[in-house]
Tab-separated table of C-alpha atoms in Angstrom:
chain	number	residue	atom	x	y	z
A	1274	UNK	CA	14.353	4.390	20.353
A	1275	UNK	CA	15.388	7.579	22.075
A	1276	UNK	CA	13.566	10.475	20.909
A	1277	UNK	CA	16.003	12.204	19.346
A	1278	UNK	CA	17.253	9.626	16.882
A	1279	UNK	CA	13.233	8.690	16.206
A	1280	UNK	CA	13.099	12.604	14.989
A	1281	UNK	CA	16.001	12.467	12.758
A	1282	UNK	CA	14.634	9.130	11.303
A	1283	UNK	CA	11.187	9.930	10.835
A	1284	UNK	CA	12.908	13.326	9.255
A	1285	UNK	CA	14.727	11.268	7.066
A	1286	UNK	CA	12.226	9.513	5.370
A	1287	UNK	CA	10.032	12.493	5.527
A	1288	UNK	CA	12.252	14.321	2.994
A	1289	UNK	CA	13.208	10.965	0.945
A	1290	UNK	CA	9.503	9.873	0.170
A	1291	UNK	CA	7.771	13.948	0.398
A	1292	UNK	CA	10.366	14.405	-2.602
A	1293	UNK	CA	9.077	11.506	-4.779
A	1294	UNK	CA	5.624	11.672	-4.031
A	1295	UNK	CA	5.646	15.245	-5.079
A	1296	UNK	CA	7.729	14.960	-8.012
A	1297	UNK	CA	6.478	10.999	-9.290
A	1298	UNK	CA	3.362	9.522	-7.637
A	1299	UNK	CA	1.012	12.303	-6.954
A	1300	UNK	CA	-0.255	12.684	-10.367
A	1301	UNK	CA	-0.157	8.935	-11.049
A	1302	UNK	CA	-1.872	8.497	-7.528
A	1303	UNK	CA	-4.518	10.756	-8.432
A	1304	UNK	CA	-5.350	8.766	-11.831
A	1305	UNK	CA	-5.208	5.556	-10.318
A	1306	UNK	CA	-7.530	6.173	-8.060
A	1307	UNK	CA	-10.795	8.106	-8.941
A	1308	UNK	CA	-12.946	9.965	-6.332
A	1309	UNK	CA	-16.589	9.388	-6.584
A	1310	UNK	CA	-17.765	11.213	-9.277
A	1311	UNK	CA	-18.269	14.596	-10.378
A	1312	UNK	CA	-19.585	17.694	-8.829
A	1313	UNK	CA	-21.055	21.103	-10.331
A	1314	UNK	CA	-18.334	23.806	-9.834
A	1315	UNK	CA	-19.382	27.186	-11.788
A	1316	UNK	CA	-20.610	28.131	-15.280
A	1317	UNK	CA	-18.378	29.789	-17.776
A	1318	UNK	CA	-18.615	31.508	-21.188
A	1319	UNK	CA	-18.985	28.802	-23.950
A	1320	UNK	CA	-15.590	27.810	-25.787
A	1321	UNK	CA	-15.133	26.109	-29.538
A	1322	UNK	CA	-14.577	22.635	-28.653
A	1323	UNK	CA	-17.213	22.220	-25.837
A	1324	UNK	CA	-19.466	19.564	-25.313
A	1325	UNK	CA	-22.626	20.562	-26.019
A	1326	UNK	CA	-24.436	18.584	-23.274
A	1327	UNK	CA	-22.737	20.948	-20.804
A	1328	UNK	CA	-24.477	23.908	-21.715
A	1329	UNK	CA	-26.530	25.166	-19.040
A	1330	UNK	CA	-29.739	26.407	-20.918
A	1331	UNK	CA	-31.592	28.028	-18.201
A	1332	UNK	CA	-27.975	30.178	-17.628
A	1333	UNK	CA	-27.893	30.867	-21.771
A	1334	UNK	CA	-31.193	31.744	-21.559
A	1335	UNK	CA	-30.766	34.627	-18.818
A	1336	UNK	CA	-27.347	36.337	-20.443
A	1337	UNK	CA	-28.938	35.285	-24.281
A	1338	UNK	CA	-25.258	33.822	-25.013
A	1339	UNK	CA	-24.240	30.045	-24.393
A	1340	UNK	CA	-22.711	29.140	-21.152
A	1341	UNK	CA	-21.763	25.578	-19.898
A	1342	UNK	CA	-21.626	23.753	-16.496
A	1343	UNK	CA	-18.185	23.194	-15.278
A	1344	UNK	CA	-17.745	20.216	-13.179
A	1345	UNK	CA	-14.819	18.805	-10.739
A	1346	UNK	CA	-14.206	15.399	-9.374
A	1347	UNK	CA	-15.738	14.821	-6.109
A	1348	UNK	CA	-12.239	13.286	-4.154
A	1349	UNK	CA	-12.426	13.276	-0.291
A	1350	UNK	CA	-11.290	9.328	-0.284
A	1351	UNK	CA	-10.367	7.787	2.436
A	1352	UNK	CA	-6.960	5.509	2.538
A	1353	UNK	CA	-6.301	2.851	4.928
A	1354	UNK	CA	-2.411	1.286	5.667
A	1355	UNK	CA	-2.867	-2.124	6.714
A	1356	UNK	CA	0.094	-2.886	7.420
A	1357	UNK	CA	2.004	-6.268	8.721
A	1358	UNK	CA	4.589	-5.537	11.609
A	1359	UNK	CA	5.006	-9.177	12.339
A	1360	UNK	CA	8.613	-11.042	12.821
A	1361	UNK	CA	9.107	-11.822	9.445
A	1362	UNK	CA	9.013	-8.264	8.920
A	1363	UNK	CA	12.413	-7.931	10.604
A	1364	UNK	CA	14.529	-10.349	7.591
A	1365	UNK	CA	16.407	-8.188	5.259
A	1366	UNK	CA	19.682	-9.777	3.270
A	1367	UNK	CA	20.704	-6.680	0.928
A	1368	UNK	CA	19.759	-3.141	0.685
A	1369	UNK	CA	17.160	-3.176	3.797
A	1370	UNK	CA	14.823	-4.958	6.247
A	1371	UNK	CA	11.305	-5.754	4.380
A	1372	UNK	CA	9.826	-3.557	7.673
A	1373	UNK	CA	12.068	-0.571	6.827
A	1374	UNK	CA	10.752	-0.204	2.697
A	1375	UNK	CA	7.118	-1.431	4.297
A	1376	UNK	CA	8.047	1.961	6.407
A	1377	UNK	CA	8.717	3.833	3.224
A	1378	UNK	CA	6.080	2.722	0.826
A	1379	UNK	CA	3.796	3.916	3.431
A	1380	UNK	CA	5.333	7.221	3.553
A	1381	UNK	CA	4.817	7.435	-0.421
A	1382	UNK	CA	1.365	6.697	-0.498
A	1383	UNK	CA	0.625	8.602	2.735
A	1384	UNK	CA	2.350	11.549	1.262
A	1385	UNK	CA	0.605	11.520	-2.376
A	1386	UNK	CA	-2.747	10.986	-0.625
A	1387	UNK	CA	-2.333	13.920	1.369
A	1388	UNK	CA	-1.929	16.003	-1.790
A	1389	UNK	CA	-5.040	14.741	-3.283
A	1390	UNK	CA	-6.607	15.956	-0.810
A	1391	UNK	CA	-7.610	12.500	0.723
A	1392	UNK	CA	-7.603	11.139	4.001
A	1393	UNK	CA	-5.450	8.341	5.899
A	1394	UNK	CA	-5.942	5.649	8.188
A	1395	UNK	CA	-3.397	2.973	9.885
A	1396	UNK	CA	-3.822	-0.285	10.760
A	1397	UNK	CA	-0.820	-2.293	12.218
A	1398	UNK	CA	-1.000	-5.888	12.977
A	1399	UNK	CA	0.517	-9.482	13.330
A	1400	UNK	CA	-1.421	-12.351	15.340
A	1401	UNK	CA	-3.462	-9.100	16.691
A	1402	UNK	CA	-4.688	-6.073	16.411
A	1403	UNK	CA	-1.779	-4.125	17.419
A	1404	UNK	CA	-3.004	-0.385	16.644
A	1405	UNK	CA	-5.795	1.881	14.851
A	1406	UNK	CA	-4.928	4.900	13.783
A	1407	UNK	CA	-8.281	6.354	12.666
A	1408	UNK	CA	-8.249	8.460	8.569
A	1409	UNK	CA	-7.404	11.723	8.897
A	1410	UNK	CA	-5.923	14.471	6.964
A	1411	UNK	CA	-2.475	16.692	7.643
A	1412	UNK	CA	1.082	16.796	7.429
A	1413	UNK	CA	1.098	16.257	11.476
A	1414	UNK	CA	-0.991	13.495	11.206
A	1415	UNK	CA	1.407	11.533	8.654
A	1416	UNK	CA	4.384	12.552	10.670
A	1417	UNK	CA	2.557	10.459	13.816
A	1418	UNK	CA	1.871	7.109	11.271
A	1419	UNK	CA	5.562	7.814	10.437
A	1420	UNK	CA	7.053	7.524	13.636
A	1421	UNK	CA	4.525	4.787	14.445
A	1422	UNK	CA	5.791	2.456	11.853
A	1423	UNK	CA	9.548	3.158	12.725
A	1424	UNK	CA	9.389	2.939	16.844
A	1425	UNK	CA	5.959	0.574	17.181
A	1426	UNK	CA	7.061	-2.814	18.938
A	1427	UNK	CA	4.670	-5.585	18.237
A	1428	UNK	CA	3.144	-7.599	21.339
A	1429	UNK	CA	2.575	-10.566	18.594
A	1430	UNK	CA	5.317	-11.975	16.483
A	1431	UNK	CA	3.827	-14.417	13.847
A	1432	UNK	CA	1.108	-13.580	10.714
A	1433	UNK	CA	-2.884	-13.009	10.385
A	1434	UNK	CA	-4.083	-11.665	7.740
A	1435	UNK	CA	-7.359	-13.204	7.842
A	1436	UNK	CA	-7.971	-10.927	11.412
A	1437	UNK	CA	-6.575	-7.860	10.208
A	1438	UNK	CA	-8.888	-7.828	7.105
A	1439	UNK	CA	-11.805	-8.909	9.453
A	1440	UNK	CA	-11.042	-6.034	11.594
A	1441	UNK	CA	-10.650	-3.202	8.758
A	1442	UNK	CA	-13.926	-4.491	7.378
A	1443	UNK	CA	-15.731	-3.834	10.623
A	1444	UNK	CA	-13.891	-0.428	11.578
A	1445	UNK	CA	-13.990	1.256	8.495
A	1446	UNK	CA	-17.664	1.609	7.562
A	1447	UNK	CA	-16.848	4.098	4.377
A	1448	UNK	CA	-15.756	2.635	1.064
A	1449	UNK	CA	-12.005	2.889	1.137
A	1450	UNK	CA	-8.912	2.599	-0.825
A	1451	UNK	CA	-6.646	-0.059	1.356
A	1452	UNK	CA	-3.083	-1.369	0.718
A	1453	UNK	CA	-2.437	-4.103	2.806
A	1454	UNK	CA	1.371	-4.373	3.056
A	1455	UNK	CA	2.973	-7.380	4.099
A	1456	UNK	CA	5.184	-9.855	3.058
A	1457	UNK	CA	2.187	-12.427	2.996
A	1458	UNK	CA	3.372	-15.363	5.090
A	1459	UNK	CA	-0.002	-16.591	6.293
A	1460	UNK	CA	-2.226	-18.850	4.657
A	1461	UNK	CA	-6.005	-19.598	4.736
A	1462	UNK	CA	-7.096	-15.548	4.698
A	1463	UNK	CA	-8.645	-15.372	0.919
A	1464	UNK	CA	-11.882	-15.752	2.425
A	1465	UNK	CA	-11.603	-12.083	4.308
A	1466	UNK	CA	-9.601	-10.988	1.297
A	1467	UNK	CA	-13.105	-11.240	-0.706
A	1468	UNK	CA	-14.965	-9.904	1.649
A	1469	UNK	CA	-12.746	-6.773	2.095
A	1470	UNK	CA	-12.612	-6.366	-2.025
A	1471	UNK	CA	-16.511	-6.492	-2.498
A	1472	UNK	CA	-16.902	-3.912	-0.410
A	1473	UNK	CA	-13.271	-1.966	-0.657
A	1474	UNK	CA	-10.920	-1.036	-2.991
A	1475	UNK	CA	-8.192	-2.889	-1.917
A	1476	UNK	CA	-4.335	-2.977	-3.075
A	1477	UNK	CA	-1.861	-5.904	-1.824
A	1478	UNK	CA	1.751	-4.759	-1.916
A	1479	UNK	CA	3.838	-7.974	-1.360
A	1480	UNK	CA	6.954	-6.475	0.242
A	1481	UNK	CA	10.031	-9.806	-0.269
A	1482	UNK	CA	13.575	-10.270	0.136
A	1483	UNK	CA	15.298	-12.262	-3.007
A	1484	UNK	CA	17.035	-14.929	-0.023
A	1485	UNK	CA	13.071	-15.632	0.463
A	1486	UNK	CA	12.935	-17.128	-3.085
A	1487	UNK	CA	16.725	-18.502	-3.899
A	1488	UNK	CA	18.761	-19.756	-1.357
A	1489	UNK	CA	22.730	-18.821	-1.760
A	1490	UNK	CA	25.373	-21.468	-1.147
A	1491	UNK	CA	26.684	-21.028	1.975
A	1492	UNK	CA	27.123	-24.500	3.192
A	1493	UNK	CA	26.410	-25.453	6.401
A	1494	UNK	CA	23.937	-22.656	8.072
A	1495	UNK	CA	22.102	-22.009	10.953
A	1496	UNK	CA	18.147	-20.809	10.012
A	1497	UNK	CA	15.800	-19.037	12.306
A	1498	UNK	CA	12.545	-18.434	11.820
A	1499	UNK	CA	11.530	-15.267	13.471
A	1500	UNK	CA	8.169	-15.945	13.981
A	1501	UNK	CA	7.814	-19.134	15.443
A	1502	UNK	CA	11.384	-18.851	16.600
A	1503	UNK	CA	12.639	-22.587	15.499
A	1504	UNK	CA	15.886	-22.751	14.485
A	1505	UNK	CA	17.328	-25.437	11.881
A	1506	UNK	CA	20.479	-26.362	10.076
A	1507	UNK	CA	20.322	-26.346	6.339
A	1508	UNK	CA	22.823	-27.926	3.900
A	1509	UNK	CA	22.786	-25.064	1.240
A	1510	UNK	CA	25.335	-27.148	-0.432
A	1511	UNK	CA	23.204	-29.380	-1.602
A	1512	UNK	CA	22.159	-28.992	-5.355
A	1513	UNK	CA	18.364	-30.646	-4.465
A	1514	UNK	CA	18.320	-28.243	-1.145
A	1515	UNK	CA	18.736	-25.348	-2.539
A	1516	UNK	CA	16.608	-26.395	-5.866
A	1517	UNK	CA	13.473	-27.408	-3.248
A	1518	UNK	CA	13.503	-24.323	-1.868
A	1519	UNK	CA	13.299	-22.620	-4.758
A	1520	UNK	CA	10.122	-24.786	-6.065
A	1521	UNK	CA	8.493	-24.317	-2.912
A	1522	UNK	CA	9.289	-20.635	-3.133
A	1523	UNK	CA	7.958	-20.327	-6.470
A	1524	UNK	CA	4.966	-22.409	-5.653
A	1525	UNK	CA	3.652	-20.311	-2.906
A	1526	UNK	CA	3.688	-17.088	-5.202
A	1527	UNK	CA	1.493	-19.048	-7.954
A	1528	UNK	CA	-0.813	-19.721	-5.204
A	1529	UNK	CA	-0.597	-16.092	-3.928
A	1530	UNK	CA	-0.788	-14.589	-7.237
A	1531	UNK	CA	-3.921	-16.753	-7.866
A	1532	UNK	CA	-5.304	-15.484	-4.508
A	1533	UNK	CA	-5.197	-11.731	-5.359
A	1534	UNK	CA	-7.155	-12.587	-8.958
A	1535	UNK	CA	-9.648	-15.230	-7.441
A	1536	UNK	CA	-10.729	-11.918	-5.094
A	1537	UNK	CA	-9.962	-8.915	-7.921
A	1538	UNK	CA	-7.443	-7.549	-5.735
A	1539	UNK	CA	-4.373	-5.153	-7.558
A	1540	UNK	CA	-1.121	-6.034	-6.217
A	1541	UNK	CA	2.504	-5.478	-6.698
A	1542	UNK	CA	5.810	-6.861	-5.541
A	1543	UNK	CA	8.532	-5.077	-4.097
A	1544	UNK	CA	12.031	-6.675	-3.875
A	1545	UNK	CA	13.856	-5.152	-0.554
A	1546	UNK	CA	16.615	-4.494	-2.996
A	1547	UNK	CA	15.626	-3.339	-6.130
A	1548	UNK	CA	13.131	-0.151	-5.129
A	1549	UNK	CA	9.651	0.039	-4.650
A	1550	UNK	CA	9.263	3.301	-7.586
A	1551	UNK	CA	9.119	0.967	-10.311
A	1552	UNK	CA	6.802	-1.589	-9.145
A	1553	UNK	CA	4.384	1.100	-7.782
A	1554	UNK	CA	4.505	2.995	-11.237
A	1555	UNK	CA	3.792	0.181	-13.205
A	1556	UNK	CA	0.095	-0.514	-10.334
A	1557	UNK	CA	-0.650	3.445	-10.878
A	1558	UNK	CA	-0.190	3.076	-14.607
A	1559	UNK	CA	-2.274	-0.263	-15.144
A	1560	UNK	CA	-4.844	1.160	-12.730
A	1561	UNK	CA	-4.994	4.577	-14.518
């Protein structure tokens, strides 16, 4: 992408998701997820109403009038995008390609950690390790995950989960708040996916697109897979086609679903075509 239309894209989102972090998920953000504790800020005059375990007695004694301890919550976190760039990324039948609200939902969260004063990391992958961006705070520093998401080109094209969650376990030594985002077309990774919550708090964000779970009737159709590249010819005609896909469809997200409990991992899922602010809202909320 030529650099001027990357600007006015990354631009573009910049003011889209700035705007809603600011005005809906910073305060939910902040309540969802907690820093790690509290720290002694100052001592003030007692007030009716205080709790009388903050009063700091060696202070009352001095001034012979009560005054309490006034504490604030320690934040400082660190956040970590881990997010899924393979070819399955690039499917989108409605509003927009899963890789382009991936692309905003990271924008949201990058945005509302920023305000909290917390720091964030990138990790982009598909059947490799395809960049580290290390946790940092800064408007700049967004801005450069921003454009990374929109102009990176993946050297892999198909799905492993299990390696990127190895890798962000090794890497990123601090307790962390990670949202893996990905559309989840892998298997065998709930292994890593414990391993990663017992020490992490970590948030799947399954990112789909509704021709993923229901298949229209189109008739005859041509089907690529754009990971493995194999191309097929489907019957979507057919009354029993269209109804196995939609059992296999719904299968997999049982098993999924069942996944992300087995490991006590938080998730939410995003339809390409019905908005990511409800979905997120309704994480922040349960979480808060």
């Amino acid at each position: 992408m030529e650099t001027k239309e990357l600007i006015k894209k990354v631009r573009k989102i910049e003011i889209k998701t700035k705007h809603l972090s600011n005005q809906i998920f910073s305060g939910e953000y902040h309540s969802a997820f907690k820093g790690r504790g509290m720290a002694f800020s100052e001592v003030r005059e007692y007030e009716m109403g205080d709790e009388i375990r903050t009063i700091d007695w060696n202070v009352t004694a001095r001034f012979n009038e009560p005054f309490v301890k006034v504490f604030e919550e320690e934040r400082q976190l660190t956040v970590m995008l881990i997010v899924d760039i393979s070819g399955s990324g690039m499917f989108g039948t409605r509003n927009q390609l899963k890789r382009e609200t991936i692309t905003e939902l990271c924008a949201v969260l990058a945005f509302s950690a920023v305000s909290n004063n917390d720091q964030i990391g990138l990790i982009l992958f598909s059947d490799k390790i395809e960049k580290f961006i290390p946790p940092k705070k800064g408007k700049s520093h967004i801005l450069r995950i921003i454009r990374e998401l929109i102009n990176f080109e993946p050297s892999g094209v198909e799905t492993d989960l299990s390696l990127a969650l190895k890798y962000f376990t090794q890497v990123v030594k601090k307790k962390s708040i990670a949202f893996v985002l990905s559309d989840f077309m892998d298997n065998n990774f709930s292994d890593a996916l414990k391993i990663a919550s017992r020490k992490h708090d970590v948030v799947a964000l399954n990112v789909m697109d509704k021709a993923e779970q229901e298949i229209p009737n189109i008739g005859i159709a041509r089907f690529k897979d754009l990971e493995t590249g194999r191309v097929k010819w489907v019957n979507t005609s057919s009354k029993k086609v269209r109804e196995k896909y939609r059992t296999t469809s719904e299968n997999r997200m049982k098993e999924l679903r069942q996944t992300f409990r087995r490991s006590k991992t938080d998730y939410a899922e995003i339809l390409t075509d019905e908005g990511y602010i409800k979905p997120l809202m309704n994480l922040f909320k349960k979480r808060g």
